[in-house]
Short mmCIF file of C-alpha atoms and ligand atoms in Angstrom, two decimals:
data_model
loop_
_atom_site.label_atom_id
_atom_site.label_comp_id
_atom_site.label_asym_id
_atom_site.label_seq_id
_atom_site.Cartn_x
_atom_site.Cartn_y
_atom_site.Cartn_z
CA MET A 243 -6.23 13.44 -15.26
CA GLU A 244 -9.47 12.73 -17.06
CA ILE A 245 -10.80 9.29 -16.54
CA GLU A 246 -13.93 9.93 -18.56
CA GLY A 247 -12.52 7.98 -21.49
CA ASN A 248 -13.25 4.78 -19.67
CA VAL A 249 -16.91 4.30 -18.80
CA ASN A 250 -16.12 2.23 -15.76
CA PHE A 251 -14.29 5.01 -14.08
CA SER A 252 -16.38 8.01 -14.97
CA VAL A 253 -18.11 8.13 -11.64
CA ASP A 254 -19.66 11.25 -10.29
CA TYR A 255 -19.20 10.82 -6.58
CA SER A 256 -21.65 13.58 -5.80
CA SER A 257 -24.77 12.11 -7.38
CA ILE A 258 -26.89 9.19 -6.25
CA SER A 259 -27.21 6.53 -8.94
CA LYS A 260 -30.56 5.35 -10.28
CA THR A 261 -30.30 2.07 -8.46
CA ASN A 262 -30.07 3.98 -5.19
CA GLU A 263 -26.61 2.70 -4.68
CA ILE A 264 -24.33 5.07 -2.84
CA THR A 265 -20.91 5.54 -4.35
CA VAL A 266 -18.05 6.88 -2.28
CA LYS A 267 -14.42 7.60 -2.93
CA ILE A 268 -11.78 7.03 -0.27
CA ILE A 269 -8.18 8.03 -0.87
CA LEU A 270 -5.00 6.75 0.77
CA LEU A 271 -2.28 9.23 1.64
CA GLY A 272 1.22 8.96 3.05
CA ASP A 273 4.88 8.52 2.15
CA SER A 274 6.39 5.83 -0.03
CA ALA A 275 6.58 2.43 1.64
CA VAL A 276 4.45 3.18 4.70
CA GLY A 277 2.22 0.25 3.68
CA LYS A 278 -0.73 1.88 1.93
CA SER A 279 -1.04 -0.89 -0.65
CA LYS A 280 -0.52 -3.69 1.86
CA LEU A 281 -3.23 -2.26 4.11
CA ILE A 282 -5.85 -2.10 1.39
CA GLU A 283 -4.84 -5.57 0.21
CA ARG A 284 -5.27 -6.91 3.73
CA PHE A 285 -8.74 -5.35 3.97
CA LEU A 286 -9.90 -6.68 0.60
CA MET A 287 -8.01 -9.99 0.82
CA ASP A 288 -7.77 -11.78 -2.50
CA ASP A 289 -11.29 -11.12 -3.67
CA TYR A 290 -10.55 -7.96 -5.56
CA LYS A 291 -8.44 -7.51 -8.59
CA PRO A 292 -7.38 -3.90 -8.76
CA HIS A 293 -7.81 -1.80 -11.85
CA GLN A 294 -4.35 -0.57 -12.64
CA LEU A 295 -4.65 2.85 -14.19
CA SER A 296 -0.96 3.05 -14.86
CA THR A 297 -1.30 6.06 -17.13
CA TYR A 298 -2.63 7.94 -14.16
CA ALA A 299 -0.25 6.52 -11.59
CA LEU A 300 -3.01 5.18 -9.44
CA THR A 301 -4.66 1.92 -8.56
CA LEU A 302 -8.36 1.72 -8.01
CA PHE A 303 -10.13 -0.94 -5.99
CA ARG A 304 -13.90 -1.12 -6.24
CA TYR A 305 -15.53 -2.72 -3.23
CA LYS A 306 -19.25 -3.43 -2.85
CA THR A 307 -20.80 -3.67 0.56
CA GLN A 308 -24.03 -3.18 2.51
CA VAL A 309 -24.28 -0.56 5.20
CA GLN A 310 -27.55 -0.39 7.10
CA GLU A 311 -29.42 -2.11 4.27
CA LYS A 312 -28.04 0.26 1.68
CA SER A 313 -25.84 -0.89 -1.16
CA VAL A 314 -22.60 0.97 -1.13
CA SER A 315 -19.95 0.96 -3.79
CA VAL A 316 -16.62 2.09 -2.43
CA ASP A 317 -13.76 3.16 -4.64
CA PHE A 318 -10.43 3.03 -2.85
CA TRP A 319 -7.80 5.07 -4.57
CA ASP A 320 -4.22 4.06 -3.98
CA THR A 321 -1.21 5.72 -5.53
CA ALA A 322 1.09 3.77 -7.82
CA GLY A 323 4.26 5.51 -6.82
CA GLN A 324 3.27 9.09 -7.50
CA GLU A 325 3.83 9.94 -3.83
CA ARG A 326 7.56 9.82 -4.57
CA PHE A 327 7.15 13.16 -6.25
CA GLU A 328 6.06 14.66 -2.96
CA SER A 329 2.63 15.60 -4.15
CA LEU A 330 -0.33 14.03 -5.88
CA HIS A 331 -2.33 15.13 -8.88
CA PRO A 332 -5.38 17.27 -7.98
CA SER A 333 -7.68 14.68 -9.54
CA TYR A 334 -6.57 12.23 -6.87
CA TYR A 335 -8.32 14.46 -4.34
CA HIS A 336 -11.21 15.45 -6.59
CA GLN A 337 -14.57 14.50 -5.06
CA ALA A 338 -12.97 12.32 -2.39
CA ASN A 339 -15.37 11.65 0.49
CA CYS A 340 -12.80 10.49 3.03
CA ALA A 341 -9.02 10.23 3.37
CA VAL A 342 -6.87 7.76 5.27
CA LEU A 343 -3.51 9.23 6.25
CA ILE A 344 -0.85 6.64 7.04
CA PHE A 345 2.64 6.68 8.53
CA ASP A 346 5.18 3.97 9.30
CA SER A 347 5.67 3.46 13.04
CA VAL A 348 9.29 2.43 12.47
CA ARG A 349 10.27 5.42 10.35
CA LYS A 350 10.10 8.85 11.94
CA VAL A 351 10.47 10.69 8.64
CA THR A 352 7.09 9.35 7.52
CA TYR A 353 5.50 10.77 10.66
CA LYS A 354 7.14 14.13 10.12
CA ASN A 355 5.79 14.20 6.57
CA LEU A 356 2.18 13.78 7.70
CA LYS A 357 1.83 17.52 7.91
CA LYS A 358 2.76 17.91 4.25
CA TRP A 359 0.17 15.35 3.15
CA TYR A 360 -2.45 16.78 5.43
CA ASP A 361 -1.86 20.32 4.19
CA GLU A 362 -2.15 19.17 0.59
CA LEU A 363 -5.36 17.31 1.40
CA ARG A 364 -6.88 20.35 3.08
CA GLN A 365 -5.95 22.53 0.15
CA TYR A 366 -8.24 20.46 -2.07
CA ARG A 367 -10.70 19.02 0.41
CA PRO A 368 -10.98 21.32 3.40
CA GLU A 369 -13.77 19.42 5.11
CA ILE A 370 -13.79 15.72 4.35
CA PRO A 371 -13.27 13.31 7.22
CA CYS A 372 -9.69 12.15 7.58
CA LEU A 373 -8.52 9.16 9.62
CA CYS A 374 -4.93 8.67 10.68
CA ALA A 375 -3.11 5.35 11.20
CA ALA A 376 0.29 4.22 12.50
CA ASN A 377 1.14 1.09 10.50
CA LYS A 378 3.62 -1.77 11.15
CA ILE A 379 2.94 -1.98 14.87
CA ASP A 380 3.93 -5.66 14.59
CA GLU A 381 7.46 -4.33 14.18
CA ASN A 382 7.27 -1.63 16.83
CA PHE A 383 4.82 -2.58 19.52
CA ASP A 384 6.15 0.23 21.72
CA ALA A 385 4.50 2.71 19.40
CA THR A 386 1.13 1.58 20.74
CA GLN A 387 2.06 2.99 24.15
CA LYS A 388 2.80 6.39 22.72
CA ASN A 389 0.60 9.34 22.15
CA PHE A 390 1.22 11.01 18.82
CA ALA A 391 0.62 14.74 18.81
CA PHE A 392 -0.24 15.12 15.13
CA PRO A 393 -3.59 13.29 15.06
CA THR A 394 -4.58 14.71 18.44
CA LYS A 395 -3.77 18.22 17.40
CA ASN A 396 -5.73 17.94 14.16
CA ARG A 397 -8.54 16.02 15.82
CA LEU A 398 -8.12 12.99 13.58
CA PRO A 399 -9.43 9.60 14.69
CA PHE A 400 -6.30 7.54 15.25
CA TYR A 401 -5.54 3.81 14.78
CA TYR A 402 -2.62 1.53 15.53
CA VAL A 403 -2.56 -1.01 12.70
CA SER A 404 -0.53 -3.74 11.06
CA ALA A 405 -1.09 -4.87 7.50
CA SER A 406 1.15 -7.81 8.29
CA ASP A 407 -0.66 -9.38 11.26
CA GLY A 408 -3.99 -7.68 10.48
CA THR A 409 -4.42 -5.66 13.69
CA ASN A 410 -7.24 -3.10 13.36
CA VAL A 411 -7.06 -2.98 9.56
CA VAL A 412 -10.69 -3.97 8.96
CA LYS A 413 -11.83 -1.58 11.67
CA LEU A 414 -9.88 1.28 10.10
CA PHE A 415 -11.41 0.77 6.66
CA ASN A 416 -14.92 0.12 7.91
CA ASP A 417 -14.75 3.35 9.90
CA ALA A 418 -13.46 5.12 6.80
CA ILE A 419 -16.42 3.79 4.80
CA SER A 420 -18.90 4.96 7.46
CA ALA A 421 -17.29 8.37 7.56
CA ALA A 422 -17.32 8.62 3.76
CA ILE A 423 -21.02 7.73 3.63
CA ALA A 424 -21.86 10.17 6.39
CA TYR A 425 -20.04 12.94 4.55
CA ARG A 426 -21.59 11.96 1.24
CA LEU A 427 -25.13 12.14 2.61
CA ASN A 428 -24.54 15.25 4.63
CA PRO A 429 -21.54 17.06 3.25
CA THR A 430 -20.88 19.37 6.13
CA ASP A 431 -17.97 18.92 8.39
CA VAL A 432 -18.50 15.53 9.95
CA SER A 433 -15.02 15.03 11.29
CA ASP A 434 -15.92 16.60 14.60
CA GLN A 435 -18.79 14.19 15.05
CA ILE A 436 -16.58 11.19 14.41
CA MET A 437 -14.06 12.38 16.93
CA ASP A 438 -16.79 12.85 19.50
CA GLU A 439 -18.12 9.37 18.91
CA LEU A 440 -14.69 7.88 19.30
CA GLU A 441 -14.15 9.74 22.51
CA THR A 442 -17.35 8.45 24.00
CA LEU A 443 -16.37 4.93 23.00
CA ASN A 444 -13.17 5.09 25.01
CA MET B 236 14.66 -21.20 -19.12
CA ALA B 237 13.78 -24.56 -20.61
CA SER B 238 14.85 -26.34 -17.48
CA SER B 239 12.67 -24.19 -15.25
CA GLU B 240 9.69 -24.93 -17.46
CA ARG B 241 10.36 -28.62 -17.23
CA GLN B 242 10.54 -28.46 -13.47
CA TRP B 243 7.32 -26.51 -13.24
CA VAL B 244 5.52 -29.19 -15.23
CA ALA B 245 7.15 -31.82 -13.09
CA SER B 246 5.99 -30.15 -9.91
CA LYS B 247 2.45 -30.02 -11.18
CA THR B 248 2.55 -33.66 -12.22
CA VAL B 249 3.73 -34.71 -8.85
CA GLY B 250 1.07 -32.47 -7.34
CA ARG B 251 2.97 -31.63 -4.21
CA VAL B 252 2.81 -28.30 -2.49
CA ILE B 253 6.11 -27.10 -1.17
CA HIS B 254 6.14 -24.94 1.96
CA PRO B 255 9.64 -23.60 2.55
CA ARG B 256 10.42 -23.29 6.26
CA LYS B 257 14.06 -22.32 6.47
CA ILE B 258 16.89 -21.64 4.12
CA GLY B 259 20.61 -21.49 4.85
CA LEU B 260 24.07 -21.53 3.37
CA ARG B 261 26.62 -24.35 3.43
CA LEU B 262 30.20 -23.53 2.47
CA GLU B 263 31.58 -27.01 1.73
CA PRO B 264 30.46 -27.74 -0.92
CA LEU B 265 28.98 -24.34 -1.58
CA SER B 266 25.20 -24.81 -1.55
CA LEU B 267 21.90 -23.55 -0.26
CA ILE B 268 20.05 -25.86 2.10
CA LEU B 269 16.29 -25.68 2.17
CA LEU B 270 14.05 -27.16 4.86
CA TYR B 271 10.53 -27.52 3.54
CA GLU B 272 7.28 -29.24 4.24
CA ASP B 273 5.49 -31.04 1.46
CA GLY B 274 2.29 -31.74 3.33
CA VAL B 275 3.62 -34.95 4.79
CA LYS B 276 6.83 -34.17 6.54
CA VAL B 277 9.78 -31.84 6.78
CA ARG B 278 12.44 -32.55 4.20
CA LYS B 279 15.83 -31.19 3.40
CA ARG B 280 17.13 -30.29 -0.01
CA SER B 281 20.62 -29.28 -0.95
CA MET B 282 21.11 -27.07 -3.99
CA PRO B 283 24.71 -26.51 -5.13
CA ILE B 284 25.89 -23.03 -6.10
CA ARG B 285 28.28 -23.68 -8.96
CA SER B 286 31.26 -21.54 -9.95
CA LEU B 287 30.35 -18.45 -7.98
CA LYS B 288 32.63 -15.50 -8.67
CA PRO B 289 33.15 -12.83 -6.00
CA THR B 290 32.48 -10.18 -8.61
CA ALA B 291 29.22 -11.64 -9.92
CA ASP B 292 26.05 -9.63 -9.35
CA PRO B 293 24.46 -11.51 -6.43
CA ARG B 294 20.99 -10.39 -7.46
CA CYS B 295 21.36 -11.93 -10.95
CA ARG B 296 22.76 -15.13 -9.52
CA ALA B 297 19.85 -15.28 -7.08
CA GLU B 298 17.31 -14.87 -9.82
CA GLU B 299 18.97 -17.55 -11.98
CA PHE B 300 19.06 -19.80 -8.97
CA LYS B 301 15.42 -19.25 -8.22
CA LEU B 302 14.46 -20.06 -11.79
CA ARG B 303 16.50 -23.22 -11.77
CA HIS B 304 14.90 -24.44 -8.53
CA MET B 305 11.47 -22.89 -9.09
CA THR B 306 9.61 -25.91 -7.73
CA TYR B 307 11.17 -25.41 -4.33
CA LEU B 308 11.96 -21.72 -4.26
CA ALA B 309 8.88 -20.17 -5.86
CA SER B 310 7.74 -18.57 -2.60
CA VAL B 311 11.19 -17.67 -1.26
CA PRO B 312 11.78 -13.93 -1.86
CA ALA B 313 14.69 -13.26 -4.21
CA VAL B 314 16.16 -10.88 -1.66
CA VAL B 315 16.70 -13.77 0.78
CA LEU B 316 18.67 -15.69 -1.83
CA THR B 317 20.60 -12.56 -2.79
CA LYS B 318 21.63 -12.09 0.81
CA LEU B 319 22.89 -15.66 1.18
CA ILE B 320 24.81 -15.49 -2.09
CA SER B 321 26.38 -12.19 -1.02
CA ILE B 322 27.57 -13.83 2.20
CA ALA B 323 29.14 -16.67 0.20
CA GLN B 324 30.94 -14.10 -1.98
CA GLN B 325 32.40 -12.31 1.05
CA VAL B 326 33.71 -15.64 2.34
CA LEU B 327 35.26 -16.32 -1.07
CA ILE B 328 37.27 -13.12 -0.83
CA GLY B 329 38.62 -14.13 2.57
CA LEU B 330 36.27 -12.88 5.31
CA THR B 331 35.37 -15.20 8.15
CA ILE B 332 31.78 -16.37 8.11
CA LYS B 333 30.94 -14.05 11.01
CA GLU B 334 32.54 -11.02 9.36
CA ALA B 335 30.73 -11.85 6.15
CA ILE B 336 27.35 -12.13 7.89
CA ASP B 337 27.86 -8.83 9.75
CA LYS B 338 28.94 -6.97 6.66
CA VAL B 339 26.16 -8.27 4.45
CA THR B 340 23.47 -7.92 7.11
CA GLU B 341 24.35 -4.26 7.48
CA HIS B 342 23.85 -3.79 3.77
CA PHE B 343 20.55 -5.70 3.88
CA THR B 344 18.97 -3.70 6.67
CA VAL B 345 16.25 -1.15 6.09
CA ASP B 346 17.62 2.33 6.38
CA LYS B 347 15.10 3.82 8.78
CA GLU B 348 16.43 7.36 8.59
CA ARG B 349 16.15 7.57 4.84
CA ASP B 350 13.37 9.61 3.24
CA LEU B 351 12.15 7.09 0.70
CA ASN B 352 10.28 9.75 -1.24
CA ALA B 353 13.68 10.99 -2.32
CA VAL B 354 15.46 7.85 -3.53
CA SER B 355 15.63 6.28 -6.98
CA GLU B 356 12.96 3.85 -8.03
CA SER B 357 15.38 0.91 -7.85
CA GLU B 358 16.53 1.85 -4.35
CA LEU B 359 12.90 2.17 -3.22
CA LYS B 360 12.23 -1.27 -4.63
CA ARG B 361 15.24 -2.67 -2.77
CA GLN B 362 14.19 -1.09 0.53
CA LYS B 363 10.68 -2.47 0.09
CA GLU B 364 12.05 -5.95 -0.50
CA LEU B 365 14.00 -5.72 2.73
CA MET B 366 10.88 -4.57 4.54
CA GLU B 367 9.05 -7.50 3.04
CA LEU B 368 11.29 -9.85 5.05
CA THR B 369 9.80 -8.60 8.33
CA PHE B 370 6.35 -8.41 6.82
CA LEU B 371 6.51 -12.10 5.88
CA ASN B 372 7.91 -13.05 9.28
CA ASN B 373 5.03 -11.42 11.14
CA THR B 374 2.20 -12.19 8.79
CA VAL B 375 -0.68 -14.45 9.73
CA SER B 376 -1.92 -16.15 6.59
CA PRO B 377 -5.61 -16.89 5.96
CA LEU B 378 -4.65 -20.57 5.99
CA ASP B 379 -3.40 -20.26 9.56
CA PRO B 380 -5.96 -21.35 12.21
CA ARG B 381 -5.03 -18.21 14.18
CA PHE B 382 -6.20 -16.01 11.32
CA VAL B 383 -8.99 -13.57 12.23
CA TYR B 384 -10.19 -11.33 9.40
CA ASP B 385 -11.41 -8.50 11.59
CA LYS B 386 -8.69 -8.64 14.20
CA GLN B 387 -9.06 -5.83 16.71
CA ILE B 388 -6.90 -4.82 19.59
CA THR B 389 -7.87 -1.90 21.78
CA PHE B 390 -4.88 -0.03 23.05
CA HIS B 391 -5.59 1.80 26.22
CA ARG B 392 -4.54 5.28 27.06
CA PRO B 393 -0.95 5.77 25.92
CA ILE B 394 1.65 5.84 28.66
CA GLY B 395 3.43 8.91 27.38
CA PRO B 396 4.12 11.17 24.44
CA SER B 397 6.13 9.93 21.49
CA ASP B 398 9.67 11.25 21.38
CA TRP B 399 9.04 11.91 17.70
CA ASP B 400 7.17 15.01 18.83
CA GLU B 401 9.97 16.32 21.01
CA GLU B 402 11.91 18.98 19.11
CA GLU B 403 9.21 21.29 17.93
CA ASN B 404 6.42 21.93 20.39
CA ASP B 405 4.93 24.82 18.54
CA ALA B 406 5.73 23.75 14.97
CA ASN B 407 3.31 21.59 12.94
N1 GDP C 36 6.37 -5.44 9.23
C1 GDP C 36 5.47 -4.86 8.43
N2 GDP C 36 5.81 -4.52 7.18
C2 GDP C 36 4.88 -3.92 6.41
C3 GDP C 36 3.56 -3.66 6.87
N3 GDP C 36 2.86 -3.06 5.88
C4 GDP C 36 3.72 -2.96 4.84
N4 GDP C 36 4.93 -3.48 5.15
C5 GDP C 36 6.11 -3.54 4.27
O1 GDP C 36 6.43 -2.23 3.84
C6 GDP C 36 6.76 -2.22 2.46
C7 GDP C 36 5.98 -1.16 1.74
O2 GDP C 36 4.61 -1.51 1.69
P1 GDP C 36 3.66 -0.96 0.55
O3 GDP C 36 2.29 -1.41 0.82
O4 GDP C 36 4.25 -1.25 -0.77
O5 GDP C 36 3.80 0.64 0.83
P2 GDP C 36 3.20 1.86 -0.03
O6 GDP C 36 4.34 2.38 -0.84
O7 GDP C 36 2.77 2.85 1.00
O8 GDP C 36 2.06 1.34 -0.85
C8 GDP C 36 6.47 -3.62 1.91
O9 GDP C 36 7.69 -4.24 1.61
C9 GDP C 36 5.77 -4.34 3.01
O10 GDP C 36 6.25 -5.64 3.11
C10 GDP C 36 3.23 -4.05 8.22
O11 GDP C 36 2.12 -3.86 8.74
N5 GDP C 36 4.23 -4.64 8.95
MG1 MG C 37 1.77 1.40 -2.94
#
């Protein structure tokens, strides 16, 4: 998938722009219907009209924010159904600075498939920070009392969220942005640091 | 199509905003009953379902119905109407209302065991519409005074392991 054809999307996520604006790319991963699109919509509310790149089976949301007095331009990449084919195009992962891995807390199969998504991610991006979230906790509040082995085992920061009632959605994405920036500015393995920080917070 | 356009214009002229609250089925005469708020008070509207055949595609009938009553039904998901029309059809072929509700509800429930990566596009769409029913039920809209953009809940140490991890301790 080349997106060079369109000036707007030919971003090199590894260079700092002239204006000193930091650009980061965050990708959403997980099975069909876990709520990836609803989560990003809840975070962005109605302010952002997505760029539908239907040819490439993805939807891109560009979000501008300030983090510690720096302008940051965040590109959220969401699939447009390509996850049905059990794997995503390599360009989806290309130059990603952070990944958010989501499962549906009412559907076990989506939890079991996390491993597949995580393995594919690590094949392309062995080091980038990855956050994990259990969505739809409005429908299964019991899930919030459970420890899930997958994120613990892979040392992924873990969130209980609901795109429907909004629980922890903004926190999840703000943490993803911070992690993406941290990785972007110091592209070593930052995931350990994030985990440590979260542990001290508890 | 022309009639829906006319109604749309009419609804704009009147300038009312319709907030549907509840929708149900009446058998005699066969109609859908909508309770809605129009900014002033709760009102009731009865919309007849004419010449419904048991063999008709309930989804098509629902979409026609929605178009015809666009002013009132614009924000009611088509899947809700489809479900009510399906119940009416089951009653037409002789089921009791309770049997009809049970049968149709089963068909309109999200199949939680199903791997939705492996179903057809139309089936995925249908499952998502069913999920949308719960989503809408639980959602807190930005217009709601209880709405908090950055809503955070800290969940304390989990009580126990998830049984989803049971079978394979060493796998993964
Ligand atoms: N109850 C509930 N339903 C949700 C939530 N998030 C998404 N859904 C429903 O799940 C379905 C799939 O969501 P979608 O965002 O399209 O999933 P995607 O395929 O991963 O992008 C939709 O019908 C939503 O209504 C949530 O937090 N709670
Ligand atoms: Mg989606």
